[in-house]
XYZ file of C-alpha atoms in Angstrom:
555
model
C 18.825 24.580 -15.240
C 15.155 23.880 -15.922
C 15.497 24.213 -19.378
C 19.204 22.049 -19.459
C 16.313 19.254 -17.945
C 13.771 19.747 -20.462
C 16.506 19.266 -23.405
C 17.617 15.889 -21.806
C 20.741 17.138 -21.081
C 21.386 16.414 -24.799
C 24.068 18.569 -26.310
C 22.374 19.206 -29.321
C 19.389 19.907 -27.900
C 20.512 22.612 -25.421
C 22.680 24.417 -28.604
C 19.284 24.709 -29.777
C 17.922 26.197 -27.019
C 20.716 28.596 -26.680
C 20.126 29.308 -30.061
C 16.737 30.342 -29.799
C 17.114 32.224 -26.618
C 20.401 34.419 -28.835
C 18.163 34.775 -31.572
C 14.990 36.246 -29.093
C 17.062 38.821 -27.013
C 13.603 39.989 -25.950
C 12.526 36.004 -24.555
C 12.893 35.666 -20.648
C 14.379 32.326 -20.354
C 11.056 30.999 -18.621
C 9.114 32.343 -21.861
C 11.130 28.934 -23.779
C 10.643 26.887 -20.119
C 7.256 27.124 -20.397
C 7.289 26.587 -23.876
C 9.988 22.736 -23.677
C 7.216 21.853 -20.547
C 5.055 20.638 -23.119
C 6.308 17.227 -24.036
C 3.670 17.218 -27.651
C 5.714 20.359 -29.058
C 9.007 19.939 -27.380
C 10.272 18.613 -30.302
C 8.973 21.114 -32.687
C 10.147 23.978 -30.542
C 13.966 23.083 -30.560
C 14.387 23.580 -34.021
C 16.362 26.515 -34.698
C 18.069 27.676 -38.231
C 19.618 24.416 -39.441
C 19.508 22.793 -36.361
C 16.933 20.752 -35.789
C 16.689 18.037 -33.078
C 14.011 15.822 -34.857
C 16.100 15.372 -37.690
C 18.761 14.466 -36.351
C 16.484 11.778 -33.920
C 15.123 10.566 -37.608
C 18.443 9.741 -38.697
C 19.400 7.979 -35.319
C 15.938 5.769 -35.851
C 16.528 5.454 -39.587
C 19.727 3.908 -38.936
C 18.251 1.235 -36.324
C 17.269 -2.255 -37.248
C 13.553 -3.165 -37.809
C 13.380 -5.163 -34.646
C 15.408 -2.356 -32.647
C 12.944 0.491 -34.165
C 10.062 -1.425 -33.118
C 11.139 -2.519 -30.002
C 12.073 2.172 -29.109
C 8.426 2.474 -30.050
C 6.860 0.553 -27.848
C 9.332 1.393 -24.978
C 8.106 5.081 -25.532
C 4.528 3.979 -25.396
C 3.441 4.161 -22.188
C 5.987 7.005 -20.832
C 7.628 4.999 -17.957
C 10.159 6.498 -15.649
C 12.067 3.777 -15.762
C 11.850 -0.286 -16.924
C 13.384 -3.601 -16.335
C 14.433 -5.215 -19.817
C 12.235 -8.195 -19.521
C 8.780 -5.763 -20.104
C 10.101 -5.804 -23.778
C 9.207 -9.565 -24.061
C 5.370 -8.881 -23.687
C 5.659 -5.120 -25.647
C 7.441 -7.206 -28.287
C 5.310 -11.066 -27.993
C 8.857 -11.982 -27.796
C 10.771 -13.993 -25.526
C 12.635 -12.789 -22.429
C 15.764 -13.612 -23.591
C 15.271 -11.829 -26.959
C 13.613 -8.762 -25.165
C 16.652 -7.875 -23.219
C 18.947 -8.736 -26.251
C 17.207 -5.810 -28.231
C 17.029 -3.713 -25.010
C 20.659 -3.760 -24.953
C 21.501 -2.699 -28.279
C 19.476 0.298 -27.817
C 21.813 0.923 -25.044
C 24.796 0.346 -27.035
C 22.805 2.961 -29.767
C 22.828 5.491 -26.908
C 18.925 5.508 -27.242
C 18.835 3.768 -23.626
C 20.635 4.564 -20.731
C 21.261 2.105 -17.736
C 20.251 3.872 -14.683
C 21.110 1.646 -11.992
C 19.941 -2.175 -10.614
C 17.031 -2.265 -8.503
C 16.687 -4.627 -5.688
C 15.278 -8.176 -7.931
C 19.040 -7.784 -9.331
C 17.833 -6.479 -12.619
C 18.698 -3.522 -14.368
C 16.701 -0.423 -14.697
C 16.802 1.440 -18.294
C 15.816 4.590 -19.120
C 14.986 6.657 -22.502
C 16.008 9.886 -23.106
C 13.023 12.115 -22.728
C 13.294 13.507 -26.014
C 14.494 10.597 -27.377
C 11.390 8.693 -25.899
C 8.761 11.476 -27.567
C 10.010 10.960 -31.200
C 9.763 6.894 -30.646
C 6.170 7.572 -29.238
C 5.490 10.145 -31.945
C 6.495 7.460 -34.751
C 4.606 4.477 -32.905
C 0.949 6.744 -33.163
C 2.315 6.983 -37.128
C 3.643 3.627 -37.861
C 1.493 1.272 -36.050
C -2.603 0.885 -36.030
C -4.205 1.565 -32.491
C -5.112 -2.378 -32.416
C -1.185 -3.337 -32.208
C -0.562 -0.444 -30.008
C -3.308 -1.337 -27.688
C -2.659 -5.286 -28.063
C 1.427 -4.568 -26.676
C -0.090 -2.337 -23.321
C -2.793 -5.199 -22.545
C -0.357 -7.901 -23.122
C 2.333 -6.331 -20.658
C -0.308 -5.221 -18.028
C -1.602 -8.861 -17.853
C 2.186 -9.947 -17.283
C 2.303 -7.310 -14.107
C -0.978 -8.824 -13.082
C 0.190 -12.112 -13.023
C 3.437 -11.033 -11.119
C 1.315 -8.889 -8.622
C -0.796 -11.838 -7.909
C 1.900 -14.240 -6.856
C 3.738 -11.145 -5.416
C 1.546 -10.386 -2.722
C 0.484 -13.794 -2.073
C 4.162 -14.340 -1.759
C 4.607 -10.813 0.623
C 3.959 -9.410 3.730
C 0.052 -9.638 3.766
C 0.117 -12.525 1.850
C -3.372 -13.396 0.602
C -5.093 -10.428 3.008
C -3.438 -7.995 0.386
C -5.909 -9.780 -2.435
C -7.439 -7.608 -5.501
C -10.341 -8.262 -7.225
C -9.516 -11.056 -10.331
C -8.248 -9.660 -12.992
C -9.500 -10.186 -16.393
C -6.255 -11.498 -17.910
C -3.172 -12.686 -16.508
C 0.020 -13.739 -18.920
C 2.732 -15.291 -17.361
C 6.553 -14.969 -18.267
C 8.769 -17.688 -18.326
C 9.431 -19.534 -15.013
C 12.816 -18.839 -14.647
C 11.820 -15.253 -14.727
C 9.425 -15.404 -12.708
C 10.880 -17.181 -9.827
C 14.361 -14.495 -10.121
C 11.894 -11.397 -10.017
C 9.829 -12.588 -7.350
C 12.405 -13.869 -4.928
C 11.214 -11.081 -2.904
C 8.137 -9.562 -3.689
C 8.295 -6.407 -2.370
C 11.287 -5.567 -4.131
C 9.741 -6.451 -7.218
C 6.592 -3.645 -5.646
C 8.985 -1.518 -5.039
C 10.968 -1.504 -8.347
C 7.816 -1.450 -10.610
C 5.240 0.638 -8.489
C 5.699 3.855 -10.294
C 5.811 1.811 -13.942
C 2.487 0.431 -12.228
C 0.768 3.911 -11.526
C 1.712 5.337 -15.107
C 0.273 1.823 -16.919
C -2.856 3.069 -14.929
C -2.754 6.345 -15.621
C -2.076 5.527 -19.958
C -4.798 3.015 -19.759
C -7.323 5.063 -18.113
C -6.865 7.575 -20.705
C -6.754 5.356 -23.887
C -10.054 3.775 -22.921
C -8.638 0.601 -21.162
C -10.672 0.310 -18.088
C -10.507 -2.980 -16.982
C -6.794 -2.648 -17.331
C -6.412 0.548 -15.546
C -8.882 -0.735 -11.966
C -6.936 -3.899 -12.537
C -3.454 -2.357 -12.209
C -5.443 -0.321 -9.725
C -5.673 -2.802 -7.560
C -2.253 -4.226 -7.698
C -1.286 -1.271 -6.769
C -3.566 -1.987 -3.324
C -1.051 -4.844 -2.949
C 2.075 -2.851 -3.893
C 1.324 0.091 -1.279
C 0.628 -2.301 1.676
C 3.652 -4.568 0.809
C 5.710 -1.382 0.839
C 3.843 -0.230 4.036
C 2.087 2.991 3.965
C 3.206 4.758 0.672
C -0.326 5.822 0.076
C 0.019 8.348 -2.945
C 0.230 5.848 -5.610
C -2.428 4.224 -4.143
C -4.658 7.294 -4.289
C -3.908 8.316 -8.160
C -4.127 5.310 -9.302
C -7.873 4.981 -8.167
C -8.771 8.350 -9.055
C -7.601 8.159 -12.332
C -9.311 4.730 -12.729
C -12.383 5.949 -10.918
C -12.467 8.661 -13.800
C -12.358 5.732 -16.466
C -14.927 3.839 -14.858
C -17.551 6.652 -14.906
C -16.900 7.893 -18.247
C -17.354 4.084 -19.525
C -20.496 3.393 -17.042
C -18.722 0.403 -15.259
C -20.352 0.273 -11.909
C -18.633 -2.678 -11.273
C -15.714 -1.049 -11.113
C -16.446 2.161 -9.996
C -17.839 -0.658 -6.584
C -14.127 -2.705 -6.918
C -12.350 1.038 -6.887
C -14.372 2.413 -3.558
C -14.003 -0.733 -2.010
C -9.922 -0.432 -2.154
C -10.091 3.607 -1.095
C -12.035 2.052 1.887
C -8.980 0.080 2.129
C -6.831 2.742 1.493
C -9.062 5.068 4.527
C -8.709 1.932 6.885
C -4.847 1.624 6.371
C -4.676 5.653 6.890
C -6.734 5.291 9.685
C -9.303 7.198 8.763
C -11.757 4.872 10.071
C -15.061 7.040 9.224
C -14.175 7.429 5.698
C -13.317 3.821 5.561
C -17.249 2.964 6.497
C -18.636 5.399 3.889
C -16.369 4.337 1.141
C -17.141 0.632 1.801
C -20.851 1.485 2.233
C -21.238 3.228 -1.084
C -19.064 -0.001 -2.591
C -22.058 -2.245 -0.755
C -24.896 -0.097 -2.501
C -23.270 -0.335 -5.743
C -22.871 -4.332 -5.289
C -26.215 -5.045 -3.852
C -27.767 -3.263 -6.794
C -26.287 -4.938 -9.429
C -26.819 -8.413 -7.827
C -24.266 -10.009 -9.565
C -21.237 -10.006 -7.231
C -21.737 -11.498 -3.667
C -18.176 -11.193 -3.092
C -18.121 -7.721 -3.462
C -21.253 -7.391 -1.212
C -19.234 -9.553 1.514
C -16.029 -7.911 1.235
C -18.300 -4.577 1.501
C -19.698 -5.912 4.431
C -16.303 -6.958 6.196
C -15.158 -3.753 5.395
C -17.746 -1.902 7.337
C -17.114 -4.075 9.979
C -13.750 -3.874 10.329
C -14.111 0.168 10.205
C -16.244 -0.321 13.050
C -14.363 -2.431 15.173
C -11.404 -0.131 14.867
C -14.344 2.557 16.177
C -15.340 0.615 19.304
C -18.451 0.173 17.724
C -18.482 -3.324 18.378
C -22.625 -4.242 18.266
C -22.747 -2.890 14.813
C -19.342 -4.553 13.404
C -20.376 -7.665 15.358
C -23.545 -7.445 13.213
C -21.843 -6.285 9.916
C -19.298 -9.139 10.210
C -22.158 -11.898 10.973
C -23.938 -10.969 7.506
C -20.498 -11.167 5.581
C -19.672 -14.754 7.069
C -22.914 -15.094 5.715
C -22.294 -14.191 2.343
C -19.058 -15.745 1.793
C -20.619 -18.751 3.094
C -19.281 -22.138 2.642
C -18.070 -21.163 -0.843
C -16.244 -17.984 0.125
C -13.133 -19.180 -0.030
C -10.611 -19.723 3.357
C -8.630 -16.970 3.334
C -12.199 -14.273 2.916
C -13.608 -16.210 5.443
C -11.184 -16.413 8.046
C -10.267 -12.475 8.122
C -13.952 -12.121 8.572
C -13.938 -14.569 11.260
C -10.715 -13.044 12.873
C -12.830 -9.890 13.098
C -15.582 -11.671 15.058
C -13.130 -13.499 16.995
C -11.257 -9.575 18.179
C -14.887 -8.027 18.715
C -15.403 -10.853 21.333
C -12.081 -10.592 22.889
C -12.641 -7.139 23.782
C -16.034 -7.519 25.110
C -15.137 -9.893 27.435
C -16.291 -12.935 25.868
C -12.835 -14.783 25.683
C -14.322 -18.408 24.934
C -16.015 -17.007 21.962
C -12.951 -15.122 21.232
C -10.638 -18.177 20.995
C -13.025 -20.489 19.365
C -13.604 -17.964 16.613
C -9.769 -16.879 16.308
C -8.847 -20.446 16.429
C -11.153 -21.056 13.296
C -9.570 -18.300 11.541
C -6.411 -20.202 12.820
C -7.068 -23.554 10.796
C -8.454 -21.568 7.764
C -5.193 -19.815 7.864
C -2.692 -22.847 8.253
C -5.090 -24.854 5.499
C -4.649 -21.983 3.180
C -0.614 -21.591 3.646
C -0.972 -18.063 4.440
C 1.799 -17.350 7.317
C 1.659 -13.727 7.277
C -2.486 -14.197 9.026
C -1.505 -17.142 10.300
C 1.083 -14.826 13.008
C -1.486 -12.174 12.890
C -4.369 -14.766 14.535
C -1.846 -16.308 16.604
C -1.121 -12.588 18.297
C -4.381 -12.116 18.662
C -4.716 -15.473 20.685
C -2.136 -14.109 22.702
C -3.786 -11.318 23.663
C -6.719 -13.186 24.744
C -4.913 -15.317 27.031
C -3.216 -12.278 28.328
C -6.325 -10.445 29.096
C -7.476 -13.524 31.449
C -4.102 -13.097 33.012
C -2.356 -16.680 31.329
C 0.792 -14.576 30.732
C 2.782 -17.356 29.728
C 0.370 -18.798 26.757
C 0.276 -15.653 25.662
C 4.323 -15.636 25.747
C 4.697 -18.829 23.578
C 2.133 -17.790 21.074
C 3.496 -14.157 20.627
C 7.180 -15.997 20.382
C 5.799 -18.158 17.916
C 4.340 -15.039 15.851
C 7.214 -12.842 16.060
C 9.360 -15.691 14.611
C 6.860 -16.255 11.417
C 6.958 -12.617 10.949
C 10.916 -12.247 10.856
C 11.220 -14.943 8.421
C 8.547 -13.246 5.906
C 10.762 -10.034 6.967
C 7.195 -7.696 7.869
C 8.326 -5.097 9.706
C 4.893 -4.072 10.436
C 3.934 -7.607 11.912
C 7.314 -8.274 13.880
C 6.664 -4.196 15.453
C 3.019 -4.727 16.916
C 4.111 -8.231 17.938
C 6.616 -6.675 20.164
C 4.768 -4.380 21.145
C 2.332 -7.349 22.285
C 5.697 -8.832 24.200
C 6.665 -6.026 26.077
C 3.474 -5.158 27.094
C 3.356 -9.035 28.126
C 7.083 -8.386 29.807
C 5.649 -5.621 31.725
C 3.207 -7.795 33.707
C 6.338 -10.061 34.048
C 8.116 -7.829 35.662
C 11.128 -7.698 32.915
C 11.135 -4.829 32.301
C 14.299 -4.177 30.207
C 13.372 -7.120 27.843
C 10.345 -4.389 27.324
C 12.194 -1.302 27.202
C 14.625 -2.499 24.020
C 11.367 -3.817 22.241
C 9.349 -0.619 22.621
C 12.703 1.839 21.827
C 12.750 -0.719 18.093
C 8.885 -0.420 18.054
C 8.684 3.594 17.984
C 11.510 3.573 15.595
C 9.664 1.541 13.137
C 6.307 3.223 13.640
C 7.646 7.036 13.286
C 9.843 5.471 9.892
C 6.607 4.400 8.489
C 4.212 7.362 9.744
C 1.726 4.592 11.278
C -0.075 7.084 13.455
C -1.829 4.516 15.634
C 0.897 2.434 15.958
C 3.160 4.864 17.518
C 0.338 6.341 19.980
C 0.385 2.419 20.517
C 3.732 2.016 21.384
C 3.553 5.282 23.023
C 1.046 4.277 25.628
C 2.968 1.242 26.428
C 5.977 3.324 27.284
C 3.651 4.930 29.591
C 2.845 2.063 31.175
C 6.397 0.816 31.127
C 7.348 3.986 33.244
C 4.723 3.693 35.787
C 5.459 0.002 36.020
C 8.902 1.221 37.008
C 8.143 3.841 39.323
C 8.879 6.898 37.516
C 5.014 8.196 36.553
C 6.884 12.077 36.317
C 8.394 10.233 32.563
C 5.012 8.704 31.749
C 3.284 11.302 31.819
C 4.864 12.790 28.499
C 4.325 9.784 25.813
C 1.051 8.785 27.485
C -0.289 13.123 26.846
C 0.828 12.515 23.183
C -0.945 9.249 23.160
C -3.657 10.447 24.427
C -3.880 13.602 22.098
C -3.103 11.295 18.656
C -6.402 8.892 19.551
C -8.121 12.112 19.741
C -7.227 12.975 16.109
C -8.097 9.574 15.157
C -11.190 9.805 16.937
C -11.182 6.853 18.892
C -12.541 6.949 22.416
C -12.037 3.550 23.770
C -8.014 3.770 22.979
C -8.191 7.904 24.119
C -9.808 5.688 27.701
C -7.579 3.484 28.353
C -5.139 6.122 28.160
C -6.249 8.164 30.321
C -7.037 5.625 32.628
C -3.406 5.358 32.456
C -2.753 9.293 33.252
C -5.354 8.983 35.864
C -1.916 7.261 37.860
C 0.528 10.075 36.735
C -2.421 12.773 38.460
C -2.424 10.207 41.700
C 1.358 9.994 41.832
C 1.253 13.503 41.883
C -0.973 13.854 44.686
C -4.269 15.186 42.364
C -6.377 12.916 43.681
C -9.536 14.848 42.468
C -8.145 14.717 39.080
C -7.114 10.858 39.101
C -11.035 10.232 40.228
C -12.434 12.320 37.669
C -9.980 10.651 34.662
C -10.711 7.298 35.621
C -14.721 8.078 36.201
C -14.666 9.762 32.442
C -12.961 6.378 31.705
C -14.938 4.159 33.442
C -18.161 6.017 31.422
C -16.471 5.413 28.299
C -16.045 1.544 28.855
C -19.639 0.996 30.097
C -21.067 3.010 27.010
C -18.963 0.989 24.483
C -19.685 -2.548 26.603
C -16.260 -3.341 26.495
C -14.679 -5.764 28.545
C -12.239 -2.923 30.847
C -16.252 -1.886 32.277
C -16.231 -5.739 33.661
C -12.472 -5.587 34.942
C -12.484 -2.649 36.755
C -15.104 -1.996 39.956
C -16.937 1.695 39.880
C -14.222 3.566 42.093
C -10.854 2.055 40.898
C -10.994 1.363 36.800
């Protein structure tokens, strides 16, 4: 079967095969496997008597057109799994019209198969595997590495350019941002505007043409190409929520390009986005030390204070998530700093909506809202709806914490409808979560229950491990608020146990504040006291606002 996959299914090419295996009574049928796995002699080892698959690939090519034969070259180039036609139209310097014109006839040629139409409405194309290694075997003969390289650039700045009004257009919006790439190169308009209706179907459709472009260009010498497409790829894997592994190869293999070129620019731009990448895993520790290493490359060259204040945020916002609020308080101060007046709005108000949450759960609610609500104009001046919800939650649970359950109601109402219309799943599931939690204190408690049962659903589809302990300790709470602490006690344990794997005590604390009911319903009284003292410890060590809340013998 393995070796039916390596021949492209192509008649001729398995007779060959068979062939050879006849011929070889003494070969294994692995012994040719391994041989076909190697796509730079696959051709040359299904040649057998007469038969020869290259030949007959030569004729197929001789009897194309000069357009159409140059068009199969650079098609081949860059070894994608699959394309839309319009890529031709940079490959080519062509127009888009013309591009999928000559795509098409190498369908009709049987060079090209049609493999199905992704979610933009375009059509996906594919080239026969062995078809694609003669066209990339003629384009290294028949064209100089200038024209070659020229073709790749000119298509990666055209997915640049899409990627950058993708994700401002996406969930994320302009908080999914990469670093400015060096060239951008747009397509027509009309184009444009079809592919990017929505953005993360265009992600989705080209992410894995994305991660090979970075892979070819970090290995032909094209670094700035390859940590550009790197970081589109940041955008692509957060539009398409937690899909992490192109993410990761993309920025090793770029990482490898930077250091063998000496770009410590780069190599600073690459470990800033695997701090990302940590953050969004939660892995909050490696998120510091990625971004601190980014910082240290930054601040030595001098050159780039926006990397040194995205560093900076960065280390914050690891911190934050840590409960180490005095540090990220301090870390987010000296990147507000940085960014200054000239920053830019949108840098400046996700630092500022840090501040604004390290406030809020300290206790310090007016300097909560007056920082969140700066974040809040920033946002709205900047057009940027996806942050714009995400501040207004936040607001909501400020008001909530003081106990003004029904501000916090309209603004969470009013978030949960911006996130629906930029369809974020992520955004419209922790804003629920926010609402039932909200519903709880309400006492409506089956409004709760349906939002929580959609909430887990969408955290367990995505594999957001904090979100579902989340949503898990909320259905703890839900249960208790209901009288039934015997059915808390289950998701609030699991809870419990996944903010120990994340390492996060002042989440594993309020939890078990939490259980310390389930122990008291039970009649462990002993146990409830010693659960909510180990709590109570926790909140005074971190100076967070439940240590304020709560008096000594009751938290």
């Amino acid at each position: 079967a393995e070796i039916v996959s390596l021949c492209g299914r192509l008649p001729l090419a398995v007779r060959i095969a068979g062939a050879r295996l006849a011929a070889r009574p003494h070969w294994a049928p692995g012994r040719l496997a391994d041989r076909l796995r190697d796509e730079r002699r696959r051709l040359s080892e299904l040649r057998a008597g007469d038969l020869e698959l290259r030949t007959s690939l030569e004729l197929g090519y001789a009897d194309l057109e000069l357009p159409e034969r140059r068009a199969l070259r650079r098609l081949a180039l860059l070894d994608l799994p699959d394309f839309a036609a319009w890529i031709a139209a940079p490959l080519l310097d062509i127009g888009t019209e013309e591009a999928e014109e000559a795509v098409e006839r190498l369908v009709d040629c049987h060079f090209i198969d049609v493999i199905g139409v992704d979610d933009t409405g375009r059509s996906r194309y594919r080239i026969h595997d062995l078809a694609r290694e003669h066209a990339r075997e003629r384009c290294l003969s028949e064209e100089s590495p200038e024209e070659r390289t020229a073709a790749v650039l000119r298509l990666v700045a055209s997915w640049l350019g899409l990627a950058e009004k993708a994700a401002a257009l996406g969930p994320g919006g302009a908080a999914r941002r990469f670093p400015e790439p060096a060239a951008v190169r747009p397509l027509d308009a009309a184009t444009e505007e079809e592919l990017l209706e929505r953005p993360t179907a265009w992600f989705a459709a080209e992410q894995a043409c994305l991660l090979a472009a970075v892979e070819y260009c970090a290995d032909h010498g094209m670094v700035r190409a390859a940590r550009d497409l790197a970081g589109a790829l940041i955008a692509s894997s957060a539009a398409l929520y937690n899909q992490f592994d192109a993410w990761s190869r993309s920025h090793a293999s770029a990482m490898a390009a930077v250091h063998r070129s000496g770009d410590s620019e780069g190599e600073a731009w690459l470990l800033a986005g695997l701090g990302q990448l940590r953050y969004e895993q939660d892995e909050f520790e490696d998120s510091y030390t990625y971004f601190g290493k980014a910082l240290r490359l930054f601040e030595a060259r001098g050159d780039v204070p926006e990397g040194v204040a995205l560093a900076l945020a960065g280390m914050g916002t690891a911190r934050r998530e840590q409960a180490g609020y005095a540090e990220a308080l301090e870390l987010l101060d000296a990147a507000l700093e940085r960014y200054g007046e000239s920053g830019g709005q949108g840098a400046r108000a996700r630092v500022l909506y840090g501040i604004g949450y390290v406030h809020r759960e300290q206790g310090r609610g007016a300097q909560a809202r007056e920082a969140l609500a700066q974040a809040l104009d920033l946002y709205r001046a900047a057009g940027d709806r996806h942050n714009e919800a995400l501040t207004l939650r936040s607001l909501a649970l400020c008001h909530r914490a003081e106990g003004a359950l029904a501000d916090a109601e309209r603004q969470l109402h009013e978030a949960l409808r911006i996130f629906a219309a930029l369809r974020d799943t992520f955004g419209v599931m922790y804003t629920e979560q926010s609402l039932a939690k909200t519903e709880l204190r309400l006492d409506r408690l089956d409004e709760a229950q349906a939002r929580l049962g959609r909430c887990l659903t969408v955290a367990r589809e995505r594999q957001d491990r904090f979100g579902e302990a989340l949503v898990l300790r909320t259905l703890g709470e839900w249960h208790l608020a209901a009288g039934d602490p015997d059915s808390a006690r289950e998701p609030l344990e699991r809870a419990l146990s996944t903010w120990e794997t994340l390492r996060l005590p002042l989440w594993r604390a309020r939890t078990l504040r939490d259980l310390a009911e389930v122990r008291e319903a039970h009649g462990d009284a002993s146990a409830a006291r010693a659960a909510r003292a180990e709590a109570l410890g926790v909140f005074r060590e971190l100076d967070c606002r439940e240590a304020q809340e709560q008096p000594t013998d009751a938290v």
